[in-house]
C-alpha cells in the first residue's frame, strides 16, 4: 500500500514559481565555479548551503548566477534541474523565471539565453516528458526604465517558449513597490504577454501590494502574496477574481521564520478560497524540492490528500502554456491520481 508521503511525492506537479538560477545542482555549482574561477566561501557542499546570515545566502545566489556564462553551462543546468525535480516530486511541467539583464551582464545576449534554455529544457522534455515555459523577470533593483527595456527586448525577439513577465530582487530601497513597474506591465499586456508579480512576500510589505498587482498591473498570477491573508478584503478580491497565488512554503520558513501550522498565511489563503499552487522559489538554495513542499509543508499546515490533489491540479490549471497542452497535462494528471488512489487503497 502506498503511504501518504509517497502519494504526495508521486502526485504529478506543475511548478510555476521557480527561479532558473536556483535550480542548479550543488555539485554542478561547485564544478562550474571551479571551471570559471568564480569564488565560493567553501567547496564543502553542506557548509556552502549553511547560511550564517543573509550575506552568505546572497553570496551563493550571486555565484549561482556567475557560473552560467556559457550556453553549454545554461543548457546543462536546465537539463539537470528537471531530472532532479522528476525524481524528487514527479515534476510534469514547470515555468521558470529567467533574468535577461543578469545574463547580459555576463555577455549572454537575450536570443542566445533563450536558445540555451530551450536546448536544455527541450532535451529534458524529450527524456522525461516535462513541459516548460519561460517568464522573464524584471530585476527590480534596476528600476522601471530597465523593466520597459526588458519587455521591448522580448517583443523584438519573440519566441514560443517565452510566455510572460515576472520579477525578482527588490527595489534599491529593498521594497516591492509594484506600481513603480506599471509601464512595463502595460506594455506586456498590450502585446499579449502573461504577467505575474512578486508581492506581499514578507512582513514589511503591505497587503495592498497584492491589490495593486491585481487591479493596476492586471496580473494573471500573484507570486507569494502571503500578506493578503492579513486583509480580509484582499483575500475576498483574490478569491473572487480567481487569480492564482504561487506560494513557496519553505522560503517563508527561511526568510520570515514562519512555522508550518494551521495559522500559516498560506493555509489562511487556502481556507479563504484563494487559488493556491505550491512551488520551491529557489529550490537548491532553500534546501527544498517540489516533493517536500507537499510531503512536509502542506501536511504540517493541516491539509489532507484531497486538498493536495486539488492544490496540485490548480498548478496545471494556472499554467500559461497553450490550451491543448494544458488539457493534455490535466488529463494525464487525472489519470495518475486515479492510479495513485488505487495503489493507496
Ligand atoms: Zn520568487
mmCIF file of C-alpha atoms and ligand atoms in Angstrom:
data_model
loop_
_atom_site.group_PDB
_atom_site.id
_atom_site.type_symbol
_atom_site.label_atom_id
_atom_site.label_comp_id
_atom_site.label_asym_id
_atom_site.label_seq_id
_atom_site.Cartn_x
_atom_site.Cartn_y
_atom_site.Cartn_z
ATOM 1 C CA UNK A 1 0.000 0.000 0.000
ATOM 2 C CA UNK A 2 1.220 3.445 -0.936
ATOM 3 C CA UNK A 3 1.956 5.699 2.058
ATOM 4 C CA UNK A 4 0.575 9.247 2.203
ATOM 5 C CA UNK A 5 4.099 10.569 1.836
ATOM 6 C CA UNK A 6 4.749 8.520 -1.308
ATOM 7 C CA UNK A 7 1.343 9.513 -2.672
ATOM 8 C CA UNK A 8 2.221 13.190 -2.224
ATOM 9 C CA UNK A 9 5.670 12.746 -3.713
ATOM 10 C CA UNK A 10 4.349 10.854 -6.737
ATOM 11 C CA UNK A 11 1.430 13.211 -7.312
ATOM 12 C CA UNK A 12 2.175 14.890 -10.683
ATOM 13 C CA UNK A 13 3.204 18.526 -10.210
ATOM 14 C CA UNK A 14 3.281 21.740 -12.183
ATOM 15 C CA UNK A 15 5.684 24.265 -10.712
ATOM 16 C CA UNK A 16 5.001 27.909 -11.590
ATOM 17 C CA UNK A 17 7.356 29.826 -9.299
ATOM 18 C CA UNK A 18 10.905 28.751 -9.848
ATOM 19 C CA UNK A 19 13.942 30.976 -10.494
ATOM 20 C CA UNK A 20 16.107 29.240 -13.067
ATOM 21 C CA UNK A 21 19.445 30.109 -11.493
ATOM 22 C CA UNK A 22 18.457 28.404 -8.225
ATOM 23 C CA UNK A 23 17.665 25.089 -9.894
ATOM 24 C CA UNK A 24 21.399 24.432 -10.238
ATOM 25 C CA UNK A 25 22.546 21.140 -8.737
ATOM 26 C CA UNK A 26 25.009 21.857 -5.902
ATOM 27 C CA UNK A 27 27.669 19.540 -7.354
ATOM 28 C CA UNK A 28 27.348 21.340 -10.687
ATOM 29 C CA UNK A 29 27.614 24.737 -8.997
ATOM 30 C CA UNK A 30 30.894 23.671 -7.386
ATOM 31 C CA UNK A 31 32.222 22.217 -10.630
ATOM 32 C CA UNK A 32 31.327 25.264 -12.753
ATOM 33 C CA UNK A 33 32.636 27.660 -10.086
ATOM 34 C CA UNK A 34 35.949 25.867 -10.339
ATOM 35 C CA UNK A 35 35.891 25.926 -14.157
ATOM 36 C CA UNK A 36 35.080 29.647 -14.408
ATOM 37 C CA UNK A 37 37.094 30.713 -11.339
ATOM 38 C CA UNK A 38 34.035 32.055 -9.506
ATOM 39 C CA UNK A 39 34.935 32.402 -5.820
ATOM 40 C CA UNK A 40 32.888 30.445 -3.258
ATOM 41 C CA UNK A 41 33.088 30.701 0.534
ATOM 42 C CA UNK A 42 33.751 26.968 0.775
ATOM 43 C CA UNK A 43 33.879 23.946 -1.510
ATOM 44 C CA UNK A 44 32.103 21.816 1.103
ATOM 45 C CA UNK A 45 28.588 21.232 -0.236
ATOM 46 C CA UNK A 46 26.777 21.147 3.114
ATOM 47 C CA UNK A 47 28.732 24.047 4.525
ATOM 48 C CA UNK A 48 28.032 26.146 1.417
ATOM 49 C CA UNK A 49 24.275 25.978 1.993
ATOM 50 C CA UNK A 50 24.521 26.549 5.766
ATOM 51 C CA UNK A 51 23.963 30.296 5.890
ATOM 52 C CA UNK A 52 25.070 32.286 8.910
ATOM 53 C CA UNK A 53 23.084 35.210 7.620
ATOM 54 C CA UNK A 54 21.683 36.894 4.554
ATOM 55 C CA UNK A 55 25.155 37.823 3.169
ATOM 56 C CA UNK A 56 26.089 34.116 2.977
ATOM 57 C CA UNK A 57 22.858 33.382 1.119
ATOM 58 C CA UNK A 58 23.352 36.264 -1.305
ATOM 59 C CA UNK A 59 26.929 35.145 -1.955
ATOM 60 C CA UNK A 60 25.748 31.722 -3.076
ATOM 61 C CA UNK A 61 22.892 33.208 -5.098
ATOM 62 C CA UNK A 62 25.337 35.542 -6.820
ATOM 63 C CA UNK A 63 27.772 32.683 -7.505
ATOM 64 C CA UNK A 64 24.963 30.544 -8.969
ATOM 65 C CA UNK A 65 24.328 33.346 -11.473
ATOM 66 C CA UNK A 66 28.029 33.940 -12.141
ATOM 67 C CA UNK A 67 28.730 30.334 -13.177
ATOM 68 C CA UNK A 68 26.203 30.491 -16.033
ATOM 69 C CA UNK A 69 28.460 32.170 -18.510
ATOM 70 C CA UNK A 70 28.244 29.844 -21.483
ATOM 71 C CA UNK A 71 25.268 28.405 -23.394
ATOM 72 C CA UNK A 72 26.578 24.922 -22.534
ATOM 73 C CA UNK A 73 26.523 25.649 -18.792
ATOM 74 C CA UNK A 74 22.989 27.085 -19.034
ATOM 75 C CA UNK A 75 21.687 24.102 -21.004
ATOM 76 C CA UNK A 76 23.308 21.647 -18.598
ATOM 77 C CA UNK A 77 21.818 23.315 -15.509
ATOM 78 C CA UNK A 78 18.415 23.401 -17.223
ATOM 79 C CA UNK A 79 18.509 19.686 -18.034
ATOM 80 C CA UNK A 80 19.762 18.550 -14.624
ATOM 81 C CA UNK A 81 17.223 20.673 -12.770
ATOM 82 C CA UNK A 82 14.374 18.852 -14.496
ATOM 83 C CA UNK A 83 15.977 15.457 -13.921
ATOM 84 C CA UNK A 84 16.229 16.182 -10.172
ATOM 85 C CA UNK A 85 12.669 17.501 -9.817
ATOM 86 C CA UNK A 86 11.206 14.478 -11.596
ATOM 87 C CA UNK A 87 12.956 12.204 -9.110
ATOM 88 C CA UNK A 88 12.106 14.321 -6.053
ATOM 89 C CA UNK A 89 8.487 15.144 -6.759
ATOM 90 C CA UNK A 90 7.255 13.869 -10.135
ATOM 91 C CA UNK A 91 7.501 17.248 -11.843
ATOM 92 C CA UNK A 92 5.451 17.252 -15.083
ATOM 93 C CA UNK A 93 5.514 20.923 -16.103
ATOM 94 C CA UNK A 94 7.493 23.962 -14.987
ATOM 95 C CA UNK A 95 7.663 27.664 -15.733
ATOM 96 C CA UNK A 96 10.951 29.411 -14.998
ATOM 97 C CA UNK A 97 11.833 32.979 -14.138
ATOM 98 C CA UNK A 98 14.923 33.989 -16.048
ATOM 99 C CA UNK A 99 16.558 37.368 -15.637
ATOM 100 C CA UNK A 100 17.857 38.598 -19.015
ATOM 101 C CA UNK A 101 19.635 41.635 -17.510
ATOM 102 C CA UNK A 102 21.793 39.447 -15.279
ATOM 103 C CA UNK A 103 22.784 37.205 -18.180
ATOM 104 C CA UNK A 104 23.506 40.214 -20.412
ATOM 105 C CA UNK A 105 25.997 41.356 -17.785
ATOM 106 C CA UNK A 106 27.806 38.037 -18.254
ATOM 107 C CA UNK A 107 27.918 38.591 -22.014
ATOM 108 C CA UNK A 108 24.964 36.363 -22.919
ATOM 109 C CA UNK A 109 22.566 38.219 -25.202
ATOM 110 C CA UNK A 110 18.817 37.616 -24.916
ATOM 111 C CA UNK A 111 18.324 35.404 -28.013
ATOM 112 C CA UNK A 112 21.351 33.308 -27.025
ATOM 113 C CA UNK A 113 19.985 32.927 -23.482
ATOM 114 C CA UNK A 114 16.578 31.727 -24.677
ATOM 115 C CA UNK A 115 18.172 29.299 -27.170
ATOM 116 C CA UNK A 116 20.413 27.808 -24.449
ATOM 117 C CA UNK A 117 17.473 27.339 -22.076
ATOM 118 C CA UNK A 118 15.336 25.788 -24.808
ATOM 119 C CA UNK A 119 18.223 23.473 -25.697
ATOM 120 C CA UNK A 120 18.485 22.069 -22.149
ATOM 121 C CA UNK A 121 14.772 22.117 -21.333
ATOM 122 C CA UNK A 122 13.869 20.657 -24.734
ATOM 123 C CA UNK A 123 16.225 17.711 -24.194
ATOM 124 C CA UNK A 124 14.763 17.213 -20.724
ATOM 125 C CA UNK A 125 11.256 17.301 -22.216
ATOM 126 C CA UNK A 126 12.191 14.563 -24.667
ATOM 127 C CA UNK A 127 13.832 12.413 -21.958
ATOM 128 C CA UNK A 128 11.417 12.975 -19.045
ATOM 129 C CA UNK A 129 8.225 14.287 -20.671
ATOM 130 C CA UNK A 130 8.303 17.515 -18.644
ATOM 131 C CA UNK A 131 6.838 20.554 -20.422
ATOM 132 C CA UNK A 132 8.100 24.062 -19.773
ATOM 133 C CA UNK A 133 7.622 27.774 -20.325
ATOM 134 C CA UNK A 134 9.752 30.849 -19.630
ATOM 135 C CA UNK A 135 8.880 34.106 -17.882
ATOM 136 C CA UNK A 136 11.350 36.987 -17.999
ATOM 137 C CA UNK A 137 11.991 38.502 -14.599
ATOM 138 C CA UNK A 138 12.136 42.258 -14.141
ATOM 139 C CA UNK A 139 15.164 42.946 -11.963
ATOM 140 C CA UNK A 140 13.518 45.424 -9.610
ATOM 141 C CA UNK A 141 16.854 46.783 -8.434
ATOM 142 C CA UNK A 142 17.463 48.216 -11.921
ATOM 143 C CA UNK A 143 14.362 50.418 -11.900
ATOM 144 C CA UNK A 144 11.334 50.988 -14.142
ATOM 145 C CA UNK A 145 13.143 52.082 -17.322
ATOM 146 C CA UNK A 146 15.198 48.878 -17.413
ATOM 147 C CA UNK A 147 11.942 46.941 -16.935
ATOM 148 C CA UNK A 148 10.409 48.587 -20.011
ATOM 149 C CA UNK A 149 13.591 47.906 -21.991
ATOM 150 C CA UNK A 150 13.437 44.245 -20.979
ATOM 151 C CA UNK A 151 9.896 43.931 -22.322
ATOM 152 C CA UNK A 152 10.939 45.728 -25.520
ATOM 153 C CA UNK A 153 13.763 43.211 -25.963
ATOM 154 C CA UNK A 154 11.303 40.340 -25.505
ATOM 155 C CA UNK A 155 8.996 41.850 -28.113
ATOM 156 C CA UNK A 156 11.874 42.344 -30.553
ATOM 157 C CA UNK A 157 12.810 38.631 -30.267
ATOM 158 C CA UNK A 158 9.555 36.703 -29.868
ATOM 159 C CA UNK A 159 9.881 33.012 -29.001
ATOM 160 C CA UNK A 160 7.115 30.455 -28.482
ATOM 161 C CA UNK A 161 8.683 29.291 -25.189
ATOM 162 C CA UNK A 162 8.582 32.793 -23.674
ATOM 163 C CA UNK A 163 5.137 33.261 -22.173
ATOM 164 C CA UNK A 164 5.255 36.317 -19.952
ATOM 165 C CA UNK A 165 6.939 38.501 -17.368
ATOM 166 C CA UNK A 166 7.538 38.308 -13.621
ATOM 167 C CA UNK A 167 10.042 39.771 -11.181
ATOM 168 C CA UNK A 168 12.993 39.106 -8.946
ATOM 169 C CA UNK A 169 15.214 41.026 -6.479
ATOM 170 C CA UNK A 170 13.812 44.113 -4.717
ATOM 171 C CA UNK A 171 13.935 47.828 -5.498
ATOM 172 C CA UNK A 172 17.119 49.689 -4.441
ATOM 173 C CA UNK A 173 15.189 50.626 -1.260
ATOM 174 C CA UNK A 174 14.550 46.894 -0.593
ATOM 175 C CA UNK A 175 10.823 47.223 -1.236
ATOM 176 C CA UNK A 176 8.395 45.593 -3.683
ATOM 177 C CA UNK A 177 6.678 48.776 -4.925
ATOM 178 C CA UNK A 178 4.670 47.073 -7.712
ATOM 179 C CA UNK A 179 3.310 50.328 -9.140
ATOM 180 C CA UNK A 180 6.822 51.510 -9.997
ATOM 181 C CA UNK A 181 6.767 48.973 -12.847
ATOM 182 C CA UNK A 182 3.317 49.736 -14.276
ATOM 183 C CA UNK A 183 4.652 50.881 -17.680
ATOM 184 C CA UNK A 184 6.430 47.568 -18.266
ATOM 185 C CA UNK A 185 3.277 45.664 -17.292
ATOM 186 C CA UNK A 186 1.093 47.796 -19.567
ATOM 187 C CA UNK A 187 3.464 47.191 -22.486
ATOM 188 C CA UNK A 188 3.484 43.450 -21.827
ATOM 189 C CA UNK A 189 -0.308 43.369 -21.591
ATOM 190 C CA UNK A 190 -0.723 45.341 -24.818
ATOM 191 C CA UNK A 191 1.327 42.694 -26.629
ATOM 192 C CA UNK A 192 -0.368 39.645 -25.161
ATOM 193 C CA UNK A 193 2.347 38.600 -22.703
ATOM 194 C CA UNK A 194 1.170 36.969 -19.463
ATOM 195 C CA UNK A 195 2.043 38.701 -16.192
ATOM 196 C CA UNK A 196 2.831 37.874 -12.571
ATOM 197 C CA UNK A 197 4.347 39.911 -9.734
ATOM 198 C CA UNK A 198 6.240 39.138 -6.520
ATOM 199 C CA UNK A 199 4.133 40.961 -3.926
ATOM 200 C CA UNK A 200 3.121 40.673 -0.275
ATOM 201 C CA UNK A 201 6.003 38.345 0.462
ATOM 202 C CA UNK A 202 7.264 39.500 3.865
ATOM 203 C CA UNK A 203 6.026 41.462 6.886
ATOM 204 C CA UNK A 204 7.375 44.910 5.883
ATOM 205 C CA UNK A 205 5.262 44.796 2.703
ATOM 206 C CA UNK A 206 1.614 45.845 2.631
ATOM 207 C CA UNK A 207 -1.332 43.599 1.696
ATOM 208 C CA UNK A 208 -2.316 46.438 -0.662
ATOM 209 C CA UNK A 209 0.622 45.457 -2.918
ATOM 210 C CA UNK A 210 -1.409 42.375 -3.804
ATOM 211 C CA UNK A 211 -4.432 44.523 -4.607
ATOM 212 C CA UNK A 212 -2.301 46.867 -6.764
ATOM 213 C CA UNK A 213 -0.837 43.926 -8.695
ATOM 214 C CA UNK A 214 -4.331 42.613 -9.445
ATOM 215 C CA UNK A 215 -6.104 45.901 -10.132
ATOM 216 C CA UNK A 216 -3.380 48.043 -11.716
ATOM 217 C CA UNK A 217 -0.800 45.630 -13.159
ATOM 218 C CA UNK A 218 -3.589 43.228 -14.242
ATOM 219 C CA UNK A 219 -1.527 40.194 -13.292
ATOM 220 C CA UNK A 220 -2.621 36.681 -14.245
ATOM 221 C CA UNK A 221 -0.899 35.273 -11.166
ATOM 222 C CA UNK A 222 0.488 36.504 -7.836
ATOM 223 C CA UNK A 223 3.881 35.197 -6.727
ATOM 224 C CA UNK A 224 3.921 34.777 -2.899
ATOM 225 C CA UNK A 225 1.104 37.155 -1.837
ATOM 226 C CA UNK A 226 1.082 35.928 1.785
ATOM 227 C CA UNK A 227 0.378 39.342 3.323
ATOM 228 C CA UNK A 228 -3.016 39.307 1.625
ATOM 229 C CA UNK A 229 -4.040 36.958 4.440
ATOM 230 C CA UNK A 230 -3.832 39.929 6.826
ATOM 231 C CA UNK A 231 -6.549 41.882 4.995
ATOM 232 C CA UNK A 232 -9.908 40.107 4.541
ATOM 233 C CA UNK A 233 -10.852 42.456 1.704
ATOM 234 C CA UNK A 234 -7.769 41.489 -0.300
ATOM 235 C CA UNK A 235 -8.470 37.794 0.330
ATOM 236 C CA UNK A 236 -12.037 38.330 -0.929
ATOM 237 C CA UNK A 237 -10.744 40.168 -4.009
ATOM 238 C CA UNK A 238 -8.241 37.396 -4.780
ATOM 239 C CA UNK A 239 -10.851 34.682 -4.257
ATOM 240 C CA UNK A 240 -13.446 36.393 -6.446
ATOM 241 C CA UNK A 241 -11.040 37.063 -9.333
ATOM 242 C CA UNK A 242 -9.668 33.513 -9.181
ATOM 243 C CA UNK A 243 -6.117 34.800 -9.711
ATOM 244 C CA UNK A 244 -3.740 32.002 -8.699
ATOM 245 C CA UNK A 245 -1.099 32.518 -5.999
ATOM 246 C CA UNK A 246 2.188 30.651 -6.444
ATOM 247 C CA UNK A 247 3.162 30.055 -2.817
ATOM 248 C CA UNK A 248 6.550 28.739 -1.747
ATOM 249 C CA UNK A 249 6.325 27.350 1.818
ATOM 250 C CA UNK A 250 9.979 26.602 2.610
ATOM 251 C CA UNK A 251 11.103 30.062 1.531
ATOM 252 C CA UNK A 252 8.749 31.580 4.143
ATOM 253 C CA UNK A 253 10.412 29.479 6.802
ATOM 254 C CA UNK A 254 13.872 30.584 5.694
ATOM 255 C CA UNK A 255 13.116 34.289 5.129
ATOM 256 C CA UNK A 256 10.325 35.030 7.608
ATOM 257 C CA UNK A 257 10.698 32.245 10.179
ATOM 258 C CA UNK A 258 7.057 31.218 9.786
ATOM 259 C CA UNK A 259 6.199 27.784 11.195
ATOM 260 C CA UNK A 260 4.261 25.269 9.156
ATOM 261 C CA UNK A 261 1.000 25.119 11.102
ATOM 262 C CA UNK A 262 -2.678 25.777 10.505
ATOM 263 C CA UNK A 263 -2.188 29.517 11.008
ATOM 264 C CA UNK A 264 0.460 29.841 8.320
ATOM 265 C CA UNK A 265 -0.624 32.546 5.883
ATOM 266 C CA UNK A 266 -0.640 30.049 3.008
ATOM 267 C CA UNK A 267 -3.114 27.925 4.991
ATOM 268 C CA UNK A 268 -5.228 31.025 5.629
ATOM 269 C CA UNK A 269 -5.280 31.871 1.912
ATOM 270 C CA UNK A 270 -6.333 28.333 1.001
ATOM 271 C CA UNK A 271 -9.119 28.334 3.598
ATOM 272 C CA UNK A 272 -10.172 31.802 2.374
ATOM 273 C CA UNK A 273 -10.940 30.417 -1.071
ATOM 274 C CA UNK A 274 -7.862 31.758 -2.870
ATOM 275 C CA UNK A 275 -6.488 29.565 -5.674
ATOM 276 C CA UNK A 276 -3.084 28.442 -4.364
ATOM 277 C CA UNK A 277 -0.387 26.417 -6.101
ATOM 278 C CA UNK A 278 2.864 25.324 -4.456
ATOM 279 C CA UNK A 279 6.404 25.834 -5.693
ATOM 280 C CA UNK A 280 10.005 25.998 -4.465
ATOM 281 C CA UNK A 281 11.100 29.545 -5.431
ATOM 282 C CA UNK A 282 14.853 28.846 -5.079
ATOM 283 C CA UNK A 283 14.958 25.073 -4.682
ATOM 284 C CA UNK A 284 18.673 24.413 -4.242
ATOM 285 C CA UNK A 285 19.361 27.485 -2.155
ATOM 286 C CA UNK A 286 16.435 26.874 0.212
ATOM 287 C CA UNK A 287 17.276 23.163 0.649
ATOM 288 C CA UNK A 288 13.928 22.157 -0.735
ATOM 289 C CA UNK A 289 12.364 20.417 -3.705
ATOM 290 C CA UNK A 290 8.885 20.298 -5.181
ATOM 291 C CA UNK A 291 8.157 16.985 -3.408
ATOM 292 C CA UNK A 292 8.916 18.395 0.061
ATOM 293 C CA UNK A 293 6.582 21.354 -0.398
ATOM 294 C CA UNK A 294 3.783 18.751 -0.338
ATOM 295 C CA UNK A 295 5.122 15.940 1.855
ATOM 296 C CA UNK A 296 6.401 18.275 4.584
ATOM 297 C CA UNK A 297 4.952 21.784 4.329
ATOM 298 C CA UNK A 298 1.406 21.121 3.162
ATOM 299 C CA UNK A 299 0.786 18.257 5.595
ATOM 300 C CA UNK A 300 2.191 20.223 8.547
ATOM 301 C CA UNK A 301 -0.175 23.072 7.645
ATOM 302 C CA UNK A 302 -3.042 20.638 8.222
ATOM 303 C CA UNK A 303 -4.080 19.655 4.705
ATOM 304 C CA UNK A 304 -5.037 16.140 3.627
ATOM 305 C CA UNK A 305 -4.721 14.118 0.430
ATOM 306 C CA UNK A 306 -7.845 15.503 -1.330
ATOM 307 C CA UNK A 307 -6.630 19.056 -0.554
ATOM 308 C CA UNK A 308 -3.208 18.207 -2.004
ATOM 309 C CA UNK A 309 -4.784 16.805 -5.164
ATOM 310 C CA UNK A 310 -6.833 19.997 -5.582
ATOM 311 C CA UNK A 311 -3.782 22.218 -5.000
ATOM 312 C CA UNK A 312 -1.562 20.221 -7.354
ATOM 313 C CA UNK A 313 -4.262 20.331 -10.051
ATOM 314 C CA UNK A 314 -4.519 24.111 -9.652
ATOM 315 C CA UNK A 315 -0.886 24.308 -10.736
ATOM 316 C CA UNK A 316 -1.733 22.827 -14.131
ATOM 317 C CA UNK A 317 -4.854 24.963 -14.470
ATOM 318 C CA UNK A 318 -2.908 28.169 -13.781
ATOM 319 C CA UNK A 319 -0.125 27.321 -16.268
ATOM 320 C CA UNK A 320 0.456 29.705 -19.186
ATOM 321 C CA UNK A 321 1.015 27.022 -21.823
ATOM 322 C CA UNK A 322 -1.422 26.768 -24.729
ATOM 323 C CA UNK A 323 -4.849 25.272 -24.117
ATOM 324 C CA UNK A 324 -4.218 21.970 -25.941
ATOM 325 C CA UNK A 325 -1.053 21.372 -23.911
ATOM 326 C CA UNK A 326 -2.892 22.235 -20.703
ATOM 327 C CA UNK A 327 -5.746 19.833 -21.435
ATOM 328 C CA UNK A 328 -3.219 17.065 -22.095
ATOM 329 C CA UNK A 329 -1.471 17.795 -18.790
ATOM 330 C CA UNK A 330 -4.784 17.785 -16.908
ATOM 331 C CA UNK A 331 -5.880 14.501 -18.479
ATOM 332 C CA UNK A 332 -2.545 12.913 -17.540
ATOM 333 C CA UNK A 333 -2.889 14.339 -14.035
ATOM 334 C CA UNK A 334 -6.376 12.917 -13.543
ATOM 335 C CA UNK A 335 -5.258 9.508 -14.811
ATOM 336 C CA UNK A 336 -2.256 9.478 -12.465
ATOM 337 C CA UNK A 337 -4.435 10.436 -9.479
ATOM 338 C CA UNK A 338 -6.752 7.500 -10.198
ATOM 339 C CA UNK A 339 -3.790 5.113 -10.338
ATOM 340 C CA UNK A 340 -2.219 6.534 -7.159
ATOM 341 C CA UNK A 341 -5.562 6.393 -5.332
ATOM 342 C CA UNK A 342 -5.961 2.738 -6.313
ATOM 343 C CA UNK A 343 -2.433 1.998 -5.080
ATOM 344 C CA UNK A 344 -3.229 3.640 -1.746
ATOM 345 C CA UNK A 345 -6.386 1.597 -1.049
HETATM 346 ZN ZN1 LIG B 1 10.444 34.140 -6.336
#
